[in-house]
Amino acid sequence: MPERIETLLNTLPSLILYLSQGMLVSLEVFFLTILFSVPLGLIVSFGRMSKLKIISVPVNVYMLIMRGTPLILQLIFVYFAPKYLFKLSYDRFTAAIIAFVLNYAAYFAEIFRGGIESIPHGQYEASKVLGLTKNQTFFKIILPQVVKRILPASGNEVITLVKDTALASTIAVVELFQVAQSHSSRLASTMPIFVAGVFYFILNWIVAKSFSLAEKKLDYYK
């Protein structure tokens, strides 16, 4: 038994290097999802608040589907449905990004909507009196306050996203968790899974710390 532990410890440096390759794919999924889902979520939040039924109804249906079904099911649907229904095929990584973006945009949209609607209406009226346009009011007065208010909820979503990247393995995207599983089977050891867990923990710690610092930076908005 001690010899086995010693062997595993000796393979740890190469194991970390091996898992780092999968980690790079996980980071790609993470950053691309954030890059596209946040602006899409803001657009969807405006559609959600629209008084026009032709806009708000489809947006509400989209959000109901995205938030009412598991992400793992959405990944499978996005990858396989176009192939069987429309003879349209694309690679697994692209399918994963599309599914993640559509899913997280719905959650970010609801966070944005809550933040925007929490701003007192009097601030809009005061901005109008000061002669500010609607765009100036939103980007200079409303948006900074909204960002401050939604940071805790957004931080939780981003932390969840870090862990959810493991679901990309459902459609055989070779990210961190799948690499760890493969290496675990080859070594007949759970150490690769444990090391992968440490990777996820470190990344989530960085995310949590970043959001904490951002909240402190925006403390002047009370």
Short mmCIF file of C-alpha atoms in Angstrom, two decimals:
data_model
loop_
_atom_site.label_atom_id
_atom_site.label_comp_id
_atom_site.label_asym_id
_atom_site.label_seq_id
_atom_site.Cartn_x
_atom_site.Cartn_y
_atom_site.Cartn_z
CA MET A 1 0.00 0.00 0.00
CA PRO A 2 2.73 2.59 0.87
CA GLU A 3 4.45 1.72 -2.43
CA ARG A 4 1.24 2.43 -4.32
CA ILE A 5 0.87 5.82 -2.60
CA GLU A 6 4.50 6.64 -3.37
CA THR A 7 3.94 5.72 -7.03
CA LEU A 8 0.88 7.96 -7.22
CA LEU A 9 2.78 10.85 -5.61
CA ASN A 10 5.60 10.40 -8.12
CA THR A 11 3.13 10.67 -10.98
CA LEU A 12 1.51 13.81 -9.49
CA PRO A 13 3.58 16.38 -11.51
CA SER A 14 2.82 14.66 -14.81
CA LEU A 15 -0.81 14.25 -13.73
CA ILE A 16 -1.14 17.99 -13.05
CA LEU A 17 0.38 18.75 -16.45
CA TYR A 18 -1.99 16.27 -18.10
CA LEU A 19 -5.05 17.74 -16.35
CA SER A 20 -3.94 21.27 -17.23
CA GLN A 21 -4.71 20.51 -20.87
CA GLY A 22 -8.30 19.72 -19.94
CA MET A 23 -8.38 22.78 -17.71
CA LEU A 24 -7.59 24.99 -20.71
CA VAL A 25 -10.69 23.66 -22.49
CA SER A 26 -12.78 24.26 -19.35
CA LEU A 27 -11.47 27.84 -19.20
CA GLU A 28 -12.38 28.33 -22.87
CA VAL A 29 -15.94 27.18 -22.16
CA PHE A 30 -16.06 29.43 -19.09
CA PHE A 31 -14.79 32.64 -20.70
CA LEU A 32 -16.71 32.24 -23.97
CA THR A 33 -19.92 31.63 -22.01
CA ILE A 34 -19.37 34.80 -19.96
CA LEU A 35 -18.39 36.79 -23.06
CA PHE A 36 -21.61 35.99 -24.94
CA SER A 37 -24.18 35.26 -22.21
CA VAL A 38 -23.80 38.54 -20.28
CA PRO A 39 -24.63 40.90 -23.20
CA LEU A 40 -27.28 38.48 -24.46
CA GLY A 41 -28.75 38.36 -20.95
CA LEU A 42 -28.98 42.17 -20.89
CA ILE A 43 -30.82 42.16 -24.24
CA VAL A 44 -33.16 39.41 -23.03
CA SER A 45 -33.87 41.33 -19.81
CA PHE A 46 -35.10 44.29 -21.90
CA GLY A 47 -37.29 41.91 -23.89
CA ARG A 48 -38.62 40.47 -20.63
CA MET A 49 -39.61 43.96 -19.44
CA SER A 50 -41.06 45.02 -22.80
CA LYS A 51 -44.72 46.04 -22.84
CA LEU A 52 -45.08 44.63 -26.35
CA LYS A 53 -46.53 41.11 -26.16
CA ILE A 54 -44.91 40.16 -29.46
CA ILE A 55 -41.54 40.60 -27.73
CA SER A 56 -42.19 39.70 -24.10
CA VAL A 57 -44.14 36.46 -24.73
CA PRO A 58 -41.44 34.68 -26.83
CA VAL A 59 -38.77 35.90 -24.39
CA ASN A 60 -40.75 34.54 -21.43
CA VAL A 61 -41.19 31.19 -23.19
CA TYR A 62 -37.44 31.05 -23.90
CA MET A 63 -36.64 31.80 -20.25
CA LEU A 64 -39.14 29.23 -19.02
CA ILE A 65 -37.53 26.54 -21.17
CA MET A 66 -33.95 27.48 -20.28
CA ARG A 67 -34.59 27.69 -16.55
CA GLY A 68 -37.09 24.84 -16.44
CA THR A 69 -34.99 22.11 -18.05
CA PRO A 70 -31.59 20.69 -17.02
CA LEU A 71 -28.49 22.07 -18.70
CA ILE A 72 -27.35 18.52 -19.45
CA LEU A 73 -30.55 17.98 -21.49
CA GLN A 74 -30.03 21.27 -23.32
CA LEU A 75 -26.48 20.23 -24.24
CA ILE A 76 -27.73 16.98 -25.75
CA PHE A 77 -30.55 18.74 -27.60
CA VAL A 78 -28.35 21.51 -29.04
CA TYR A 79 -25.82 18.97 -30.33
CA PHE A 80 -28.11 16.24 -31.66
CA ALA A 81 -31.40 17.98 -32.63
CA PRO A 82 -30.05 20.11 -35.53
CA LYS A 83 -28.28 17.03 -36.90
CA TYR A 84 -31.45 14.90 -37.00
CA LEU A 85 -34.03 17.61 -37.72
CA PHE A 86 -32.21 19.84 -40.21
CA LYS A 87 -29.20 17.75 -41.28
CA LEU A 88 -27.08 20.53 -39.78
CA SER A 89 -23.94 19.49 -37.93
CA TYR A 90 -21.23 21.33 -36.05
CA ASP A 91 -18.48 20.30 -33.69
CA ARG A 92 -19.10 19.35 -30.06
CA PHE A 93 -17.27 22.35 -28.63
CA THR A 94 -19.46 24.79 -30.61
CA ALA A 95 -22.58 22.96 -29.45
CA ALA A 96 -21.41 23.20 -25.84
CA ILE A 97 -20.82 26.96 -26.12
CA ILE A 98 -24.24 27.54 -27.71
CA ALA A 99 -26.00 25.54 -25.00
CA PHE A 100 -24.09 27.23 -22.17
CA VAL A 101 -24.68 30.72 -23.57
CA LEU A 102 -28.41 30.19 -24.08
CA ASN A 103 -28.77 28.70 -20.60
CA TYR A 104 -26.78 31.29 -18.68
CA ALA A 105 -28.19 34.24 -20.64
CA ALA A 106 -31.62 33.34 -19.24
CA TYR A 107 -30.33 33.40 -15.65
CA PHE A 108 -28.35 36.60 -16.15
CA ALA A 109 -31.41 38.20 -17.77
CA GLU A 110 -33.48 37.62 -14.66
CA ILE A 111 -30.71 38.99 -12.46
CA PHE A 112 -30.42 42.10 -14.66
CA ARG A 113 -34.19 42.58 -14.70
CA GLY A 114 -34.36 42.43 -10.92
CA GLY A 115 -31.50 44.92 -10.63
CA ILE A 116 -32.98 47.39 -13.13
CA GLU A 117 -36.46 47.26 -11.60
CA SER A 118 -35.04 47.79 -8.09
CA ILE A 119 -33.90 51.32 -8.98
CA PRO A 120 -36.42 53.92 -7.69
CA HIS A 121 -38.44 55.51 -10.50
CA GLY A 122 -37.67 58.93 -9.05
CA GLN A 123 -34.12 58.67 -10.39
CA TYR A 124 -35.44 58.47 -13.93
CA GLU A 125 -37.59 61.54 -13.34
CA ALA A 126 -34.68 63.46 -11.77
CA SER A 127 -32.47 62.62 -14.77
CA LYS A 128 -35.19 63.86 -17.12
CA VAL A 129 -35.39 67.14 -15.21
CA LEU A 130 -31.60 67.50 -15.54
CA GLY A 131 -31.95 67.18 -19.30
CA LEU A 132 -30.33 63.74 -19.68
CA THR A 133 -31.41 61.51 -22.54
CA LYS A 134 -32.69 57.99 -21.92
CA ASN A 135 -29.35 56.50 -22.96
CA GLN A 136 -27.40 58.89 -20.72
CA THR A 137 -29.74 58.13 -17.82
CA PHE A 138 -29.34 54.38 -18.22
CA PHE A 139 -25.58 54.18 -18.78
CA LYS A 140 -24.46 56.97 -16.44
CA ILE A 141 -27.02 56.82 -13.62
CA ILE A 142 -28.87 53.50 -13.60
CA LEU A 143 -26.36 50.92 -14.87
CA PRO A 144 -23.60 51.62 -12.28
CA GLN A 145 -26.11 51.14 -9.48
CA VAL A 146 -27.53 48.02 -11.11
CA VAL A 147 -24.04 46.51 -11.38
CA LYS A 148 -23.49 47.08 -7.66
CA ARG A 149 -26.83 45.45 -6.75
CA ILE A 150 -26.48 42.40 -8.98
CA LEU A 151 -22.86 41.53 -8.16
CA PRO A 152 -23.65 38.98 -5.38
CA ALA A 153 -26.22 37.11 -7.52
CA SER A 154 -23.99 37.31 -10.60
CA GLY A 155 -21.07 35.98 -8.56
CA ASN A 156 -23.12 32.94 -7.58
CA GLU A 157 -24.00 32.29 -11.23
CA VAL A 158 -20.37 32.57 -12.32
CA ILE A 159 -19.26 30.18 -9.57
CA THR A 160 -21.96 27.75 -10.69
CA LEU A 161 -20.70 28.10 -14.27
CA VAL A 162 -17.19 27.04 -13.20
CA LYS A 163 -18.63 23.78 -11.89
CA ASP A 164 -21.09 23.36 -14.75
CA THR A 165 -18.28 23.32 -17.32
CA ALA A 166 -17.88 19.67 -16.30
CA LEU A 167 -21.22 18.98 -17.99
CA ALA A 168 -19.61 19.61 -21.38
CA SER A 169 -18.27 16.07 -21.07
CA THR A 170 -21.87 14.91 -21.68
CA ILE A 171 -21.35 15.45 -25.40
CA ALA A 172 -17.70 14.28 -25.24
CA VAL A 173 -16.02 17.68 -25.05
CA VAL A 174 -12.61 16.82 -23.61
CA GLU A 175 -12.54 19.26 -20.69
CA LEU A 176 -11.04 18.92 -17.22
CA PHE A 177 -13.51 16.48 -15.70
CA GLN A 178 -13.49 14.08 -18.64
CA VAL A 179 -9.69 14.11 -18.71
CA ALA A 180 -9.68 13.37 -14.96
CA GLN A 181 -12.14 10.50 -15.38
CA SER A 182 -10.12 9.01 -18.23
CA HIS A 183 -6.87 9.24 -16.29
CA SER A 184 -8.57 7.87 -13.16
CA SER A 185 -9.66 4.75 -15.05
CA ARG A 186 -6.19 4.27 -16.51
CA LEU A 187 -4.47 4.55 -13.12
CA ALA A 188 -7.23 2.74 -11.22
CA SER A 189 -7.09 5.61 -8.75
CA THR A 190 -9.33 8.49 -7.65
CA MET A 191 -6.37 10.87 -7.37
CA PRO A 192 -7.00 12.49 -10.80
CA ILE A 193 -10.59 13.25 -9.71
CA PHE A 194 -9.29 14.77 -6.47
CA VAL A 195 -6.72 16.90 -8.32
CA ALA A 196 -9.45 18.07 -10.72
CA GLY A 197 -11.48 19.08 -7.66
CA VAL A 198 -8.55 21.20 -6.48
CA PHE A 199 -8.45 22.89 -9.91
CA TYR A 200 -12.16 23.74 -9.66
CA PHE A 201 -11.72 24.98 -6.09
CA ILE A 202 -8.83 27.30 -7.01
CA LEU A 203 -10.74 28.76 -9.97
CA ASN A 204 -13.83 29.33 -7.83
CA TRP A 205 -11.70 30.98 -5.16
CA ILE A 206 -10.33 33.38 -7.78
CA VAL A 207 -13.87 34.14 -9.00
CA ALA A 208 -15.20 34.71 -5.48
CA LYS A 209 -12.25 36.94 -4.59
CA SER A 210 -12.68 38.96 -7.79
CA PHE A 211 -16.36 39.61 -7.10
CA SER A 212 -15.59 40.50 -3.49
CA LEU A 213 -13.04 43.09 -4.63
CA ALA A 214 -15.50 44.45 -7.20
CA GLU A 215 -18.15 44.90 -4.49
CA LYS A 216 -15.68 46.86 -2.36
CA LYS A 217 -14.79 49.06 -5.34
CA LEU A 218 -18.48 49.94 -5.77
CA ASP A 219 -19.13 50.61 -2.07
CA TYR A 220 -19.80 54.26 -2.81
CA TYR A 221 -23.16 53.24 -4.29
CA LYS A 222 -25.37 52.90 -1.21
#
